[in-house]
PDB file of C-alpha atoms in Angstrom:
ATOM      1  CA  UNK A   1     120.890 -27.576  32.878  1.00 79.00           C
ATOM      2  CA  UNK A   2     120.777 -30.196  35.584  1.00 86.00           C
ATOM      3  CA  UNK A   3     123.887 -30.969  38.011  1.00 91.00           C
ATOM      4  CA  UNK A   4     124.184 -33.697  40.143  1.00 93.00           C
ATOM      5  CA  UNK A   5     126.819 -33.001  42.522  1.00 92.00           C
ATOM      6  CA  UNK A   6     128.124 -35.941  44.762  1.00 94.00           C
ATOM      7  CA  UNK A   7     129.868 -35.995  47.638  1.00 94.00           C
ATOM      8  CA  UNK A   8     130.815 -38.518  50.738  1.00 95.00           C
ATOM      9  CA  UNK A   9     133.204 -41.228  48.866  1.00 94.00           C
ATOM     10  CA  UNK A  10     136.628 -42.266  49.711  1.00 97.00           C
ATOM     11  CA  UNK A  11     138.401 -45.403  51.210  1.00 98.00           C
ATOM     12  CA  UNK A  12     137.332 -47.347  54.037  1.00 97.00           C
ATOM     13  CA  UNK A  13     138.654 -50.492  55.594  1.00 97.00           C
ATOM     14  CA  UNK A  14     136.490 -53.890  55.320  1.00 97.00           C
ATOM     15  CA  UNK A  15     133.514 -53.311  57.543  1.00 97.00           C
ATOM     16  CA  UNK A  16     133.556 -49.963  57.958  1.00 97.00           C
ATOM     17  CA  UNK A  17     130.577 -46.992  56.737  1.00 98.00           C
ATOM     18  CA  UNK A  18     130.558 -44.095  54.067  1.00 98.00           C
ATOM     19  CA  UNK A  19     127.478 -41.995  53.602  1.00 97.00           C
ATOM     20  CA  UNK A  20     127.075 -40.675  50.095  1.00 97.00           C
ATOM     21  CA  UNK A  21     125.554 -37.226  48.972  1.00 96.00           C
ATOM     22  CA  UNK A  22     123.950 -36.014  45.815  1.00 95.00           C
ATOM     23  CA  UNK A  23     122.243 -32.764  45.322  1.00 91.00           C
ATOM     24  CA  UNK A  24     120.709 -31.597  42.124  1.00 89.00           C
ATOM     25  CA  UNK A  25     121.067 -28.111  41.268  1.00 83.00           C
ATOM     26  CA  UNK A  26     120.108 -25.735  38.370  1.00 71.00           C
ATOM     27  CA  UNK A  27     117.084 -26.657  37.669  1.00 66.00           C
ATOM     28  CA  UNK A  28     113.415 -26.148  38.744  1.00 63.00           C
ATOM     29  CA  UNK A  29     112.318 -29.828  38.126  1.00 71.00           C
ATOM     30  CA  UNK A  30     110.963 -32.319  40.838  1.00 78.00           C
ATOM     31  CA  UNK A  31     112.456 -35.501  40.297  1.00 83.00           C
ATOM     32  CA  UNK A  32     110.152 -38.367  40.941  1.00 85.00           C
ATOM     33  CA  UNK A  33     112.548 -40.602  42.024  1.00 91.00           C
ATOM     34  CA  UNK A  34     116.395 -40.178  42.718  1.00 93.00           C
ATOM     35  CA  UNK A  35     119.076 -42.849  43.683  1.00 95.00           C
ATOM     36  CA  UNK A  36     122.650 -44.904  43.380  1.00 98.00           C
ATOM     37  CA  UNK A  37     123.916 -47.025  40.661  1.00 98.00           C
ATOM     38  CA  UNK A  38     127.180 -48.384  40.827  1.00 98.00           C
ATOM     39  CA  UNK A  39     129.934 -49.631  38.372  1.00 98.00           C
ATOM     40  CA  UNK A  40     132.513 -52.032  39.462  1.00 97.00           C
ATOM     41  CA  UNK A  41     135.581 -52.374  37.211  1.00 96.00           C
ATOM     42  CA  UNK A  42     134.989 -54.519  33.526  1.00 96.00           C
ATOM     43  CA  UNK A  43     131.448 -54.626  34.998  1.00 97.00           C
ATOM     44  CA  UNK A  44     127.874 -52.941  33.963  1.00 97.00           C
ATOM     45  CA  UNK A  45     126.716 -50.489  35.867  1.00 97.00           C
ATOM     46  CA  UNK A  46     124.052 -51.798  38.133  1.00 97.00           C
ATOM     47  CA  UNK A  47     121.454 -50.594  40.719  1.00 97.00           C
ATOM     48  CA  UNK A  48     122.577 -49.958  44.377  1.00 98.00           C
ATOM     49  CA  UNK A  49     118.925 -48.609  45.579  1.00 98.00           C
ATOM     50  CA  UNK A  50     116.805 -45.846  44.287  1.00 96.00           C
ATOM     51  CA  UNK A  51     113.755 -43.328  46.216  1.00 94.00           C
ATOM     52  CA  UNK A  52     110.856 -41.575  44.765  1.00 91.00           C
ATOM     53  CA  UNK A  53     109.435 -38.576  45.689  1.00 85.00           C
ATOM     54  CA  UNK A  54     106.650 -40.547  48.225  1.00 88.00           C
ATOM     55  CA  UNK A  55     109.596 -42.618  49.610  1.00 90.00           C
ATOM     56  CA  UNK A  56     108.835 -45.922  48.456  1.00 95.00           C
ATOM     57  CA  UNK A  57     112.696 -47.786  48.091  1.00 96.00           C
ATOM     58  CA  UNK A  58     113.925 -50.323  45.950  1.00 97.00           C
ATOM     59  CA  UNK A  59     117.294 -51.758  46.556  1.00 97.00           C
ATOM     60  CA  UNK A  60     119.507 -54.172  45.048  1.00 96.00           C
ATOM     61  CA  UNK A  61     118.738 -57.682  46.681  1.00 94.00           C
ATOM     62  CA  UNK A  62     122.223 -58.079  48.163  1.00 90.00           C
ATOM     63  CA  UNK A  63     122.672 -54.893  49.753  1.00 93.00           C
ATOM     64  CA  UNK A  64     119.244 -54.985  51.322  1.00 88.00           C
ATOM     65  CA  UNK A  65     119.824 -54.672  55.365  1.00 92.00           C
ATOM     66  CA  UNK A  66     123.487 -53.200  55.183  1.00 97.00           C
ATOM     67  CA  UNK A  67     122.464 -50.250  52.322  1.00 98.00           C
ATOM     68  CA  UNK A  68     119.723 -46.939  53.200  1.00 97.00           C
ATOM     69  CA  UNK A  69     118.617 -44.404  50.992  1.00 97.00           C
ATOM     70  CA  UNK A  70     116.744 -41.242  51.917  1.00 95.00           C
ATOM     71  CA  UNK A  71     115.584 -38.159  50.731  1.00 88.00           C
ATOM     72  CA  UNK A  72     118.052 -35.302  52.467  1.00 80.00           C
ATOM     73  CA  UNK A  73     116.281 -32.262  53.701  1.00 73.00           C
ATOM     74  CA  UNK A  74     116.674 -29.664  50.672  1.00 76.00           C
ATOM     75  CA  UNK A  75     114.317 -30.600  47.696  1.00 74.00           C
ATOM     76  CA  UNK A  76     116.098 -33.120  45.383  1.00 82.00           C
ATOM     77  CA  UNK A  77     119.120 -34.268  47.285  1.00 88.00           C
ATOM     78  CA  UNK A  78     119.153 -37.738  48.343  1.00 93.00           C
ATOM     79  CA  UNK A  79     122.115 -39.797  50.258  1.00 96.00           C
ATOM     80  CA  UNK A  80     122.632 -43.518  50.913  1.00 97.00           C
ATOM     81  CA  UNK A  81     124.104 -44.833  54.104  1.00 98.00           C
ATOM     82  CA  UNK A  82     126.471 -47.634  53.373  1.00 98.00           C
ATOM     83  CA  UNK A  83     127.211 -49.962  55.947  1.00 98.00           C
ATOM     84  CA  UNK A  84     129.393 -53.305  56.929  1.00 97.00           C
ATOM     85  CA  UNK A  85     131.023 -52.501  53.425  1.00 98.00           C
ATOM     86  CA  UNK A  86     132.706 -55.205  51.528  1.00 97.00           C
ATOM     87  CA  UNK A  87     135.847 -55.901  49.574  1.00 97.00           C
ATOM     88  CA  UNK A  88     133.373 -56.346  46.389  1.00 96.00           C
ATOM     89  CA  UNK A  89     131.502 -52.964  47.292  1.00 97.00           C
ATOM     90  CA  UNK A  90     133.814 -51.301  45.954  1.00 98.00           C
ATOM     91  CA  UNK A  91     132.976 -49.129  42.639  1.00 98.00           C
ATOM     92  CA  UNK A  92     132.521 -46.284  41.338  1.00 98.00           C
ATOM     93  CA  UNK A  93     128.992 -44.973  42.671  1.00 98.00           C
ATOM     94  CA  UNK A  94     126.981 -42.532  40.589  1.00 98.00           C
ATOM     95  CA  UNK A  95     123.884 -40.220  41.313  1.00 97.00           C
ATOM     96  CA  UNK A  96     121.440 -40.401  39.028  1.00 96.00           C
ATOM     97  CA  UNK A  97     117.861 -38.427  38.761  1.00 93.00           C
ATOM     98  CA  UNK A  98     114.668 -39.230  36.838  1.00 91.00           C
ATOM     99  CA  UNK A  99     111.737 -37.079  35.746  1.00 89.00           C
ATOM    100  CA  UNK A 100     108.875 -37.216  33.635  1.00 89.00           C
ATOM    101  CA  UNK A 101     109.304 -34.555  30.787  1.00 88.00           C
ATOM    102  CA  UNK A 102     105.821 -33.845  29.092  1.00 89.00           C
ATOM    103  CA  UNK A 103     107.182 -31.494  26.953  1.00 89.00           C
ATOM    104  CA  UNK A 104     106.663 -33.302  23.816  1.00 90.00           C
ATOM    105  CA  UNK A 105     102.720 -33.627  24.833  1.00 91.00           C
ATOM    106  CA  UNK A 106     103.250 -37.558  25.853  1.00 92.00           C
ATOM    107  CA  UNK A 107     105.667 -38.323  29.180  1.00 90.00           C
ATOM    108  CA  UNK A 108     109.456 -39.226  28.380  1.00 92.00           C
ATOM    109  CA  UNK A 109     111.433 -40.657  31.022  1.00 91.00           C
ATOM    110  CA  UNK A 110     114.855 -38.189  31.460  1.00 92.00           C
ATOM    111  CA  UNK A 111     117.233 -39.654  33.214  1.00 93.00           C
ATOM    112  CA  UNK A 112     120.279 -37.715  34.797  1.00 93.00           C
ATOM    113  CA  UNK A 113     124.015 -38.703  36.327  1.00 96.00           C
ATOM    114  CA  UNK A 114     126.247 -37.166  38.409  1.00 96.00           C
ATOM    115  CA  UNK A 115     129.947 -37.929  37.535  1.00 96.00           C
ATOM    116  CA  UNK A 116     130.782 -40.628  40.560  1.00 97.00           C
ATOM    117  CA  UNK A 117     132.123 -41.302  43.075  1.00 97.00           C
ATOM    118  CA  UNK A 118     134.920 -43.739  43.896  1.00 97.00           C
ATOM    119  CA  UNK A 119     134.219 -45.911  46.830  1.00 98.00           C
ATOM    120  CA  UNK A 120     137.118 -48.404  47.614  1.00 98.00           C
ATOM    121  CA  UNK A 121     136.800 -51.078  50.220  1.00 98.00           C
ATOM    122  CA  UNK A 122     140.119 -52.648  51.328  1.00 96.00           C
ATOM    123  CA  UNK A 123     140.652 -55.995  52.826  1.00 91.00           C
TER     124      UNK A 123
END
């Protein structure tokens, strides 16, 4: 069984920095790619930035510059450096992991959370 454990949220005035931690643990698997999705209240969760296993990013176009992801030093763990938050950063972030499971003889995309983190921005 696969736990994402997250770490590294809180509250933090308007133009401040968090840095967020995930680490998977029990289980063997390599993810391919690792990252942050986020979930503001009566809002869909949505992408903050994600990081494969070659380090090739995507982010969320409006977090580009302020936002960085990166692999951490222990096999799958992966933490995003927020900076120059914003009142409307705030959310509830969430780890999430992704590998390719051939176990059915064709590849199916499993996808795996952690249970969040609240991040709260005040004005």
């Amino acid at each position: 069984q696969v736990q994402l454990v997250e770490s590294g949220g809180g509250l933090v005035q308007w133009g401040g920095s968090l840095r967020l931690s995930c680490a998977a643990s029990g289980s063997i698997f390599t993810f391919y790619e690792m990252g942050w999705y986020r979930q503001a209240q009566g809002k869909q969760r949505e992408l903050v930035a994600v990081i494969t296993n070659t380090g090739n990013t995507n982010y969320a176009d409006s977090l580009k510059g302020r936002f960085t992801i990166s692999r951490g030093n222990a096999k799958n763990t992966v933490v995003l450096q927020m900076n120059s938050l914003r009142p409307e950063d705030t959310a509830v972030y969430y780890c999430n992991a992704a590998r390719w499971d051939y176990s059915t003889g064709s590849p199916v995309k499993r996808d795996y959370w952690g249970q969040g983190t609240q991040v709260t921005v005040s004005s």
